[in-house]
């Protein structure tokens, strides 16, 4: 495995551990490092794939950043928000005042879209491309925030990238490139509740539909050697995949199945509490308490919870970190016919859910009681996939006998 390691000097470093850190979760809990770094020491070629936006240095904001890097003032580190890096590990050498930051294996999609510059890509590009203009007798510093063990990269990315500008998804919509999706769901009850523009007052964003397609992308993830975990944790990767593949035969056909994908996801979300209780009772638990599981919220008496897409009332609000590794298992049922250029299902996914749903729920909750870790666990995704695969092969064999 090839690791991407950054090694550079720092002027100062402060560490803040998660307030939720315990002995049990120490290895998976977030840690925040605040660094003050001389611009000259910032490494080149830090990966940007985890960032939801490509830096555009022709904008007025970017031009101001370029000017700020080159000007003789020394207050850049105060006026600029700095650079945010998601990292696998950080080691500080106190004797040399250097840090080594591990960004994982950038040849692997799981690491590529989890580690790197999460926010501040414009600042980074402005520094790398213009620091040669800094006077030889001047030192200019930039703030670098490194976060280790980010549990939910999408939530952090959305929270940090708050600049008021038209998003790539909204620009894609302006070019009418979501027309296939709009047509596919035009007769569905939720069709008018999908937002395609920035700040549109709708219950759902088109990104949620892109996630469903990514999770069942049999073209990109054809077997049980890899898993589409970015459908849960990687907003940037989901859109980049759709942007590159939306006009392919596979994606055009998969898009027409969006109502089926939505119905499957909604069914899993709605049925999951009873499936959990069923597997617990099978193990001898008299009164299973689904609401006591981390990432599950019981609905208060004065409030109502509803499923994500079809708005079915449900007594629980369930983290998608539990749902996606189950939903993604049905990728096995997707078949693409090269002659007809059409996607079809090996079996009705609801039929398979009814047959092995309890086993999928048991496997998921016995693997993790933490939704963020469940959603990002490749082995959990793959073992759920194999449950659907085994059941499907069993049915095929029975049909031949």
Short mmCIF file of C-alpha atoms in Angstrom, two decimals:
data_model
loop_
_atom_site.label_atom_id
_atom_site.label_comp_id
_atom_site.label_asym_id
_atom_site.label_seq_id
_atom_site.Cartn_x
_atom_site.Cartn_y
_atom_site.Cartn_z
CA UNK A 1 0.00 0.00 0.00
CA UNK A 2 1.34 3.41 -1.01
CA UNK A 3 0.91 6.08 1.64
CA UNK A 4 0.78 9.80 1.01
CA UNK A 5 2.82 11.48 3.73
CA UNK A 6 3.28 15.21 4.18
CA UNK A 7 6.28 16.35 6.19
CA UNK A 8 6.93 20.01 6.94
CA UNK A 9 8.02 22.49 9.60
CA UNK A 10 5.54 24.32 11.79
CA UNK A 11 5.92 27.52 13.77
CA UNK A 12 3.37 26.46 16.40
CA UNK A 13 1.02 23.56 17.12
CA UNK A 14 -1.91 23.17 19.51
CA UNK A 15 -3.96 20.01 20.03
CA UNK A 16 -7.59 19.63 21.06
CA UNK A 17 -8.96 16.16 21.77
CA UNK A 18 -12.62 15.34 21.33
CA UNK A 19 -14.67 16.02 24.48
CA UNK A 20 -16.35 12.64 23.81
CA UNK A 21 -13.09 10.70 23.92
CA UNK A 22 -13.03 7.58 26.12
CA UNK A 23 -10.71 4.60 26.45
CA UNK A 24 -13.13 2.56 24.34
CA UNK A 25 -13.31 4.95 21.37
CA UNK A 26 -9.83 6.49 21.62
CA UNK A 27 -8.64 5.04 18.31
CA UNK A 28 -11.62 6.36 16.33
CA UNK A 29 -12.34 9.68 18.02
CA UNK A 30 -11.58 12.98 16.32
CA UNK A 31 -8.52 15.06 17.25
CA UNK A 32 -8.00 18.63 16.04
CA UNK A 33 -4.55 20.13 15.48
CA UNK A 34 -4.07 23.85 14.94
CA UNK A 35 -0.85 24.70 13.11
CA UNK A 36 0.80 27.99 12.22
CA UNK A 37 2.94 27.42 9.13
CA UNK A 38 5.33 29.57 7.11
CA UNK A 39 3.92 29.71 3.56
CA UNK A 40 7.31 28.67 2.21
CA UNK A 41 7.01 25.36 4.10
CA UNK A 42 3.54 24.36 2.85
CA UNK A 43 3.99 21.17 0.77
CA UNK A 44 3.03 21.11 -2.89
CA UNK A 45 0.57 18.58 -4.36
CA UNK A 46 -1.63 18.11 -1.29
CA UNK A 47 -4.67 16.17 -2.62
CA UNK A 48 -7.85 18.18 -3.22
CA UNK A 49 -10.27 15.40 -4.20
CA UNK A 50 -12.06 15.44 -0.85
CA UNK A 51 -12.98 19.10 -1.46
CA UNK A 52 -16.49 19.49 -2.96
CA UNK A 53 -15.36 22.33 -5.27
CA UNK A 54 -12.58 22.73 -7.76
CA UNK A 55 -10.68 25.95 -6.99
CA UNK A 56 -11.30 28.62 -9.65
CA UNK A 57 -8.53 31.18 -9.46
CA UNK A 58 -10.13 33.56 -11.98
CA UNK A 59 -12.80 34.81 -9.54
CA UNK A 60 -12.56 38.15 -7.76
CA UNK A 61 -12.23 36.40 -4.39
CA UNK A 62 -9.34 34.27 -5.66
CA UNK A 63 -7.59 37.34 -7.09
CA UNK A 64 -7.80 39.02 -3.69
CA UNK A 65 -6.20 35.93 -2.12
CA UNK A 66 -3.36 36.08 -4.63
CA UNK A 67 -2.79 39.74 -3.82
CA UNK A 68 -2.86 39.01 -0.07
CA UNK A 69 -0.16 36.36 -0.45
CA UNK A 70 2.14 38.73 -2.33
CA UNK A 71 1.57 41.98 -0.42
CA UNK A 72 4.05 43.08 2.30
CA UNK A 73 1.53 42.96 5.17
CA UNK A 74 2.02 40.32 7.88
CA UNK A 75 -1.60 39.77 8.93
CA UNK A 76 -2.60 37.03 6.43
CA UNK A 77 -2.85 34.40 9.18
CA UNK A 78 -5.31 36.64 11.02
CA UNK A 79 -7.48 37.69 8.08
CA UNK A 80 -7.69 34.39 6.24
CA UNK A 81 -9.65 31.33 7.45
CA UNK A 82 -6.74 29.12 6.46
CA UNK A 83 -6.63 25.53 5.23
CA UNK A 84 -8.50 22.55 6.67
CA UNK A 85 -7.05 19.07 6.14
CA UNK A 86 -8.74 15.77 6.88
CA UNK A 87 -6.05 13.27 7.92
CA UNK A 88 -5.61 9.65 8.87
CA UNK A 89 -2.83 10.46 11.34
CA UNK A 90 -0.57 13.31 12.48
CA UNK A 91 2.73 12.92 14.29
CA UNK A 92 4.59 15.90 15.75
CA UNK A 93 8.37 15.76 16.14
CA UNK A 94 9.05 18.21 18.98
CA UNK A 95 12.83 18.11 18.50
CA UNK A 96 12.58 19.30 14.88
CA UNK A 97 9.27 21.21 15.07
CA UNK A 98 7.98 19.18 12.12
CA UNK A 99 4.75 17.32 11.51
CA UNK A 100 4.14 14.19 9.46
CA UNK A 101 0.58 13.93 8.17
CA UNK A 102 -0.70 10.62 6.80
CA UNK A 103 -3.31 11.03 4.01
CA UNK A 104 -3.69 7.31 3.41
CA UNK A 105 -3.42 5.60 0.04
CA UNK A 106 -4.57 8.13 -2.55
CA UNK A 107 -4.83 5.37 -5.17
CA UNK A 108 -7.70 3.95 -3.13
CA UNK A 109 -11.07 5.76 -3.50
CA UNK A 110 -11.91 5.22 0.18
CA UNK A 111 -8.84 7.24 1.20
CA UNK A 112 -8.82 9.57 -1.80
CA UNK A 113 -12.20 11.00 -0.88
CA UNK A 114 -11.61 10.97 2.87
CA UNK A 115 -8.21 12.63 3.28
CA UNK A 116 -6.80 15.85 1.90
CA UNK A 117 -7.72 19.55 1.78
CA UNK A 118 -11.36 19.75 2.82
CA UNK A 119 -11.64 23.54 2.89
CA UNK A 120 -9.34 26.37 1.87
CA UNK A 121 -8.37 25.04 -1.57
CA UNK A 122 -8.34 28.57 -3.00
CA UNK A 123 -6.05 29.72 -0.18
CA UNK A 124 -3.78 26.74 -0.82
CA UNK A 125 -3.56 27.36 -4.57
CA UNK A 126 -2.95 31.09 -4.03
CA UNK A 127 -0.04 30.28 -1.70
CA UNK A 128 1.56 27.55 -3.84
CA UNK A 129 1.35 29.56 -7.05
CA UNK A 130 2.41 32.95 -5.64
CA UNK A 131 4.69 32.46 -2.64
CA UNK A 132 7.68 33.05 -4.90
CA UNK A 133 6.60 36.69 -4.86
CA UNK A 134 7.09 37.01 -1.09
CA UNK A 135 10.13 39.15 -0.27
CA UNK A 136 13.20 37.20 0.84
CA UNK A 137 13.37 39.07 4.15
CA UNK A 138 9.70 38.47 4.97
CA UNK A 139 7.93 35.57 6.65
CA UNK A 140 4.22 35.06 6.00
CA UNK A 141 2.15 32.53 7.90
CA UNK A 142 -1.08 30.65 7.25
CA UNK A 143 -3.30 28.76 9.67
CA UNK A 144 -3.67 25.05 9.00
CA UNK A 145 -6.28 22.99 10.83
CA UNK A 146 -5.79 19.24 10.68
CA UNK A 147 -8.63 16.97 11.80
CA UNK A 148 -7.85 13.31 12.42
CA UNK A 149 -10.50 10.57 12.29
CA UNK A 150 -13.30 12.63 10.75
CA UNK A 151 -16.41 10.53 11.40
CA UNK A 152 -18.70 12.15 8.84
CA UNK A 153 -16.77 13.81 6.03
CA UNK A 154 -19.92 15.00 4.24
CA UNK A 155 -21.34 16.88 7.23
CA UNK A 156 -17.97 18.50 7.93
CA UNK A 157 -17.50 19.44 4.28
CA UNK A 158 -20.96 21.00 4.07
CA UNK A 159 -20.38 22.93 7.30
CA UNK A 160 -16.98 24.31 6.28
CA UNK A 161 -17.69 25.12 2.63
CA UNK A 162 -20.19 27.91 3.23
CA UNK A 163 -19.02 30.47 0.68
CA UNK A 164 -21.94 32.14 -1.10
CA UNK A 165 -21.42 31.05 -4.69
CA UNK A 166 -23.23 28.89 -7.20
CA UNK A 167 -22.46 25.23 -6.51
CA UNK A 168 -21.27 22.78 -9.14
CA UNK A 169 -24.56 20.89 -8.80
CA UNK A 170 -26.60 24.04 -9.43
CA UNK A 171 -24.47 24.84 -12.49
CA UNK A 172 -25.05 21.30 -13.74
CA UNK A 173 -28.79 21.92 -13.45
CA UNK A 174 -28.50 25.15 -15.46
CA UNK A 175 -27.15 23.04 -18.33
CA UNK A 176 -30.28 20.82 -18.13
CA UNK A 177 -28.17 17.82 -17.18
CA UNK A 178 -30.63 16.62 -14.53
CA UNK A 179 -33.41 16.29 -17.09
CA UNK A 180 -33.13 12.47 -17.06
CA UNK A 181 -33.75 12.49 -13.31
CA UNK A 182 -36.64 14.92 -13.56
CA UNK A 183 -38.29 12.77 -16.19
CA UNK A 184 -37.72 9.53 -14.25
CA UNK A 185 -39.47 10.83 -11.12
CA UNK A 186 -42.02 13.09 -12.81
CA UNK A 187 -44.96 10.92 -11.74
CA UNK A 188 -43.76 10.39 -8.17
CA UNK A 189 -45.29 12.16 -5.17
CA UNK A 190 -41.92 13.66 -4.19
CA UNK A 191 -41.08 15.05 -7.66
CA UNK A 192 -41.90 18.63 -6.66
CA UNK A 193 -39.93 18.34 -3.42
CA UNK A 194 -36.49 17.89 -5.03
CA UNK A 195 -34.19 20.95 -5.01
CA UNK A 196 -31.86 21.39 -7.97
CA UNK A 197 -30.77 24.96 -7.19
CA UNK A 198 -28.83 26.49 -4.30
CA UNK A 199 -30.97 27.62 -1.35
CA UNK A 200 -34.14 26.24 -2.92
CA UNK A 201 -36.84 25.71 -0.27
CA UNK A 202 -37.53 22.01 -0.87
CA UNK A 203 -37.47 19.02 1.48
CA UNK A 204 -34.92 17.01 -0.52
CA UNK A 205 -31.88 17.83 -2.63
CA UNK A 206 -31.10 16.06 -5.90
CA UNK A 207 -27.89 14.90 -4.23
CA UNK A 208 -29.99 12.42 -2.22
CA UNK A 209 -31.07 10.75 -5.45
CA UNK A 210 -27.48 10.71 -6.73
CA UNK A 211 -26.47 8.90 -3.54
CA UNK A 212 -28.99 6.14 -4.22
CA UNK A 213 -27.67 5.60 -7.73
CA UNK A 214 -24.07 5.63 -6.53
CA UNK A 215 -24.85 3.01 -3.88
CA UNK A 216 -26.15 0.66 -6.60
CA UNK A 217 -23.56 1.56 -9.23
CA UNK A 218 -22.83 -1.95 -10.50
CA UNK A 219 -20.74 -0.50 -13.32
CA UNK A 220 -18.21 1.11 -10.97
CA UNK A 221 -18.53 -1.54 -8.22
CA UNK A 222 -19.25 -4.79 -10.05
CA UNK A 223 -18.59 -7.33 -7.30
CA UNK A 224 -17.67 -7.93 -3.65
CA UNK A 225 -14.10 -6.68 -3.88
CA UNK A 226 -15.05 -3.01 -3.41
CA UNK A 227 -17.97 -1.06 -1.99
CA UNK A 228 -19.62 2.31 -2.76
CA UNK A 229 -19.22 3.66 0.77
CA UNK A 230 -18.93 7.22 -0.58
CA UNK A 231 -22.70 7.14 -1.11
CA UNK A 232 -22.78 7.57 2.66
CA UNK A 233 -19.63 9.55 3.32
CA UNK A 234 -18.42 11.28 0.15
CA UNK A 235 -20.57 14.01 -1.37
CA UNK A 236 -17.83 15.19 -3.73
CA UNK A 237 -17.25 11.71 -5.12
CA UNK A 238 -20.96 11.04 -5.65
CA UNK A 239 -21.42 14.14 -7.77
CA UNK A 240 -18.15 13.67 -9.66
CA UNK A 241 -19.24 10.16 -10.59
CA UNK A 242 -22.64 11.34 -11.81
CA UNK A 243 -21.05 14.22 -13.71
CA UNK A 244 -18.75 11.84 -15.59
CA UNK A 245 -21.26 9.02 -16.14
CA UNK A 246 -24.77 10.53 -16.37
CA UNK A 247 -24.83 10.23 -20.17
CA UNK A 248 -23.53 6.65 -20.33
CA UNK A 249 -25.89 3.82 -21.25
CA UNK A 250 -25.67 2.37 -17.76
CA UNK A 251 -26.48 5.57 -15.89
CA UNK A 252 -29.21 6.62 -18.31
CA UNK A 253 -30.96 3.31 -17.71
CA UNK A 254 -30.27 3.24 -13.97
CA UNK A 255 -31.85 6.69 -13.70
CA UNK A 256 -35.15 5.32 -14.99
CA UNK A 257 -35.18 2.98 -11.98
CA UNK A 258 -35.04 5.82 -9.46
CA UNK A 259 -38.63 5.23 -8.27
CA UNK A 260 -37.66 1.63 -7.45
CA UNK A 261 -34.50 2.78 -5.65
CA UNK A 262 -36.47 5.30 -3.62
CA UNK A 263 -39.11 2.71 -2.73
CA UNK A 264 -36.45 0.23 -1.62
CA UNK A 265 -34.63 2.78 0.55
CA UNK A 266 -37.90 3.95 2.09
CA UNK A 267 -39.01 0.37 2.78
CA UNK A 268 -35.74 -0.43 4.54
CA UNK A 269 -35.98 2.76 6.61
CA UNK A 270 -39.61 2.03 7.55
CA UNK A 271 -39.16 -1.70 8.32
CA UNK A 272 -35.77 -1.52 10.02
CA UNK A 273 -37.03 -1.06 13.63
CA UNK A 274 -39.19 -4.20 13.48
CA UNK A 275 -36.41 -6.18 11.78
CA UNK A 276 -34.06 -5.16 14.58
CA UNK A 277 -36.56 -6.26 17.23
CA UNK A 278 -37.16 -9.52 15.37
CA UNK A 279 -33.50 -10.49 15.34
CA UNK A 280 -33.12 -9.53 19.00
CA UNK A 281 -36.12 -11.66 19.97
CA UNK A 282 -34.65 -14.56 18.00
CA UNK A 283 -31.57 -14.25 20.23
CA UNK A 284 -33.69 -14.32 23.38
CA UNK A 285 -34.14 -10.61 24.19
CA UNK A 286 -37.67 -10.26 25.54
CA UNK A 287 -38.06 -6.51 25.03
CA UNK A 288 -35.59 -5.15 22.45
CA UNK A 289 -34.96 -1.41 22.83
CA UNK A 290 -34.23 -0.09 19.35
CA UNK A 291 -34.43 3.48 20.57
CA UNK A 292 -31.51 2.90 22.94
CA UNK A 293 -29.09 2.26 20.07
CA UNK A 294 -26.64 5.06 19.26
CA UNK A 295 -27.81 7.02 16.23
CA UNK A 296 -31.49 6.17 16.76
CA UNK A 297 -33.92 8.80 18.04
CA UNK A 298 -37.32 7.92 19.47
CA UNK A 299 -40.10 10.19 18.31
CA UNK A 300 -41.39 12.43 21.15
CA UNK A 301 -45.11 12.36 21.87
CA UNK A 302 -45.61 15.88 20.52
CA UNK A 303 -43.70 15.32 17.28
CA UNK A 304 -43.79 13.13 14.18
CA UNK A 305 -40.93 11.53 12.27
CA UNK A 306 -41.21 10.56 8.61
CA UNK A 307 -39.15 8.45 6.22
CA UNK A 308 -36.72 10.34 4.01
CA UNK A 309 -38.43 10.13 0.62
CA UNK A 310 -42.00 8.83 0.75
CA UNK A 311 -42.93 10.59 3.97
CA UNK A 312 -44.23 7.51 5.76
CA UNK A 313 -44.69 8.11 9.46
CA UNK A 314 -42.19 6.26 11.63
CA UNK A 315 -41.57 6.13 15.39
CA UNK A 316 -37.80 6.51 14.94
CA UNK A 317 -35.30 8.78 13.25
CA UNK A 318 -32.59 6.44 11.97
CA UNK A 319 -29.10 7.56 10.99
CA UNK A 320 -28.35 6.85 7.34
CA UNK A 321 -25.08 5.26 8.48
CA UNK A 322 -27.10 2.15 9.33
CA UNK A 323 -29.33 2.26 6.24
CA UNK A 324 -26.77 2.69 3.45
CA UNK A 325 -24.70 -0.48 4.12
CA UNK A 326 -28.00 -2.40 3.92
CA UNK A 327 -29.36 -0.57 0.88
CA UNK A 328 -26.02 -0.95 -0.94
CA UNK A 329 -26.20 -4.74 -0.59
CA UNK A 330 -28.94 -4.81 -3.24
CA UNK A 331 -26.35 -3.76 -5.82
CA UNK A 332 -25.95 -7.48 -6.49
CA UNK A 333 -29.43 -7.57 -8.02
CA UNK A 334 -28.54 -4.96 -10.66
CA UNK A 335 -27.86 -6.37 -14.12
CA UNK A 336 -26.92 -4.39 -17.24
CA UNK A 337 -27.71 -6.00 -20.58
CA UNK A 338 -25.02 -5.01 -23.07
CA UNK A 339 -27.25 -5.75 -26.05
CA UNK A 340 -30.34 -3.81 -25.00
CA UNK A 341 -28.36 -1.23 -22.99
CA UNK A 342 -30.91 -1.59 -20.22
CA UNK A 343 -30.65 -2.13 -16.46
CA UNK A 344 -32.85 -4.86 -15.01
CA UNK A 345 -33.22 -6.62 -11.67
CA UNK A 346 -32.26 -10.22 -11.05
CA UNK A 347 -35.14 -10.34 -8.53
CA UNK A 348 -37.56 -7.80 -7.11
CA UNK A 349 -35.47 -6.02 -4.41
CA UNK A 350 -38.47 -5.76 -2.06
CA UNK A 351 -38.93 -9.54 -2.36
CA UNK A 352 -35.31 -10.11 -1.38
CA UNK A 353 -35.59 -7.57 1.46
CA UNK A 354 -38.59 -9.46 2.82
CA UNK A 355 -36.56 -12.67 2.75
CA UNK A 356 -33.19 -11.55 4.20
CA UNK A 357 -33.92 -8.15 5.73
CA UNK A 358 -33.63 -9.46 9.28
CA UNK A 359 -30.26 -11.07 8.49
CA UNK A 360 -28.99 -7.81 6.97
CA UNK A 361 -30.10 -5.81 9.99
CA UNK A 362 -28.55 -8.31 12.38
CA UNK A 363 -25.24 -8.28 10.53
CA UNK A 364 -25.21 -4.47 10.49
CA UNK A 365 -26.00 -3.88 14.16
CA UNK A 366 -23.82 -6.72 15.44
CA UNK A 367 -20.91 -5.24 13.49
CA UNK A 368 -21.32 -1.67 14.73
CA UNK A 369 -23.37 0.25 17.26
CA UNK A 370 -22.05 3.52 15.82
CA UNK A 371 -23.70 4.76 12.59
CA UNK A 372 -20.70 6.75 11.36
CA UNK A 373 -18.42 3.74 11.66
CA UNK A 374 -21.05 1.43 10.13
CA UNK A 375 -21.52 3.71 7.13
CA UNK A 376 -17.79 3.78 6.40
CA UNK A 377 -16.98 0.12 7.07
CA UNK A 378 -16.10 -1.51 3.75
CA UNK A 379 -16.19 -5.01 5.23
CA UNK A 380 -19.72 -4.46 6.55
CA UNK A 381 -20.88 -3.32 3.11
CA UNK A 382 -19.29 -6.37 1.51
CA UNK A 383 -20.68 -8.88 4.01
CA UNK A 384 -24.19 -7.46 3.54
CA UNK A 385 -23.69 -7.70 -0.24
CA UNK A 386 -22.84 -11.37 0.15
CA UNK A 387 -26.04 -12.01 2.12
CA UNK A 388 -28.09 -10.72 -0.83
CA UNK A 389 -25.84 -12.61 -3.25
CA UNK A 390 -26.28 -15.91 -1.37
CA UNK A 391 -30.05 -15.56 -1.19
CA UNK A 392 -30.27 -14.70 -4.89
CA UNK A 393 -28.13 -17.67 -5.92
CA UNK A 394 -30.25 -19.93 -3.72
CA UNK A 395 -33.40 -18.73 -5.46
CA UNK A 396 -31.85 -19.21 -8.88
CA UNK A 397 -30.87 -22.75 -7.97
CA UNK A 398 -34.37 -23.54 -6.70
CA UNK A 399 -35.85 -22.21 -9.95
CA UNK A 400 -33.69 -24.64 -11.97
CA UNK A 401 -34.58 -27.70 -9.89
#
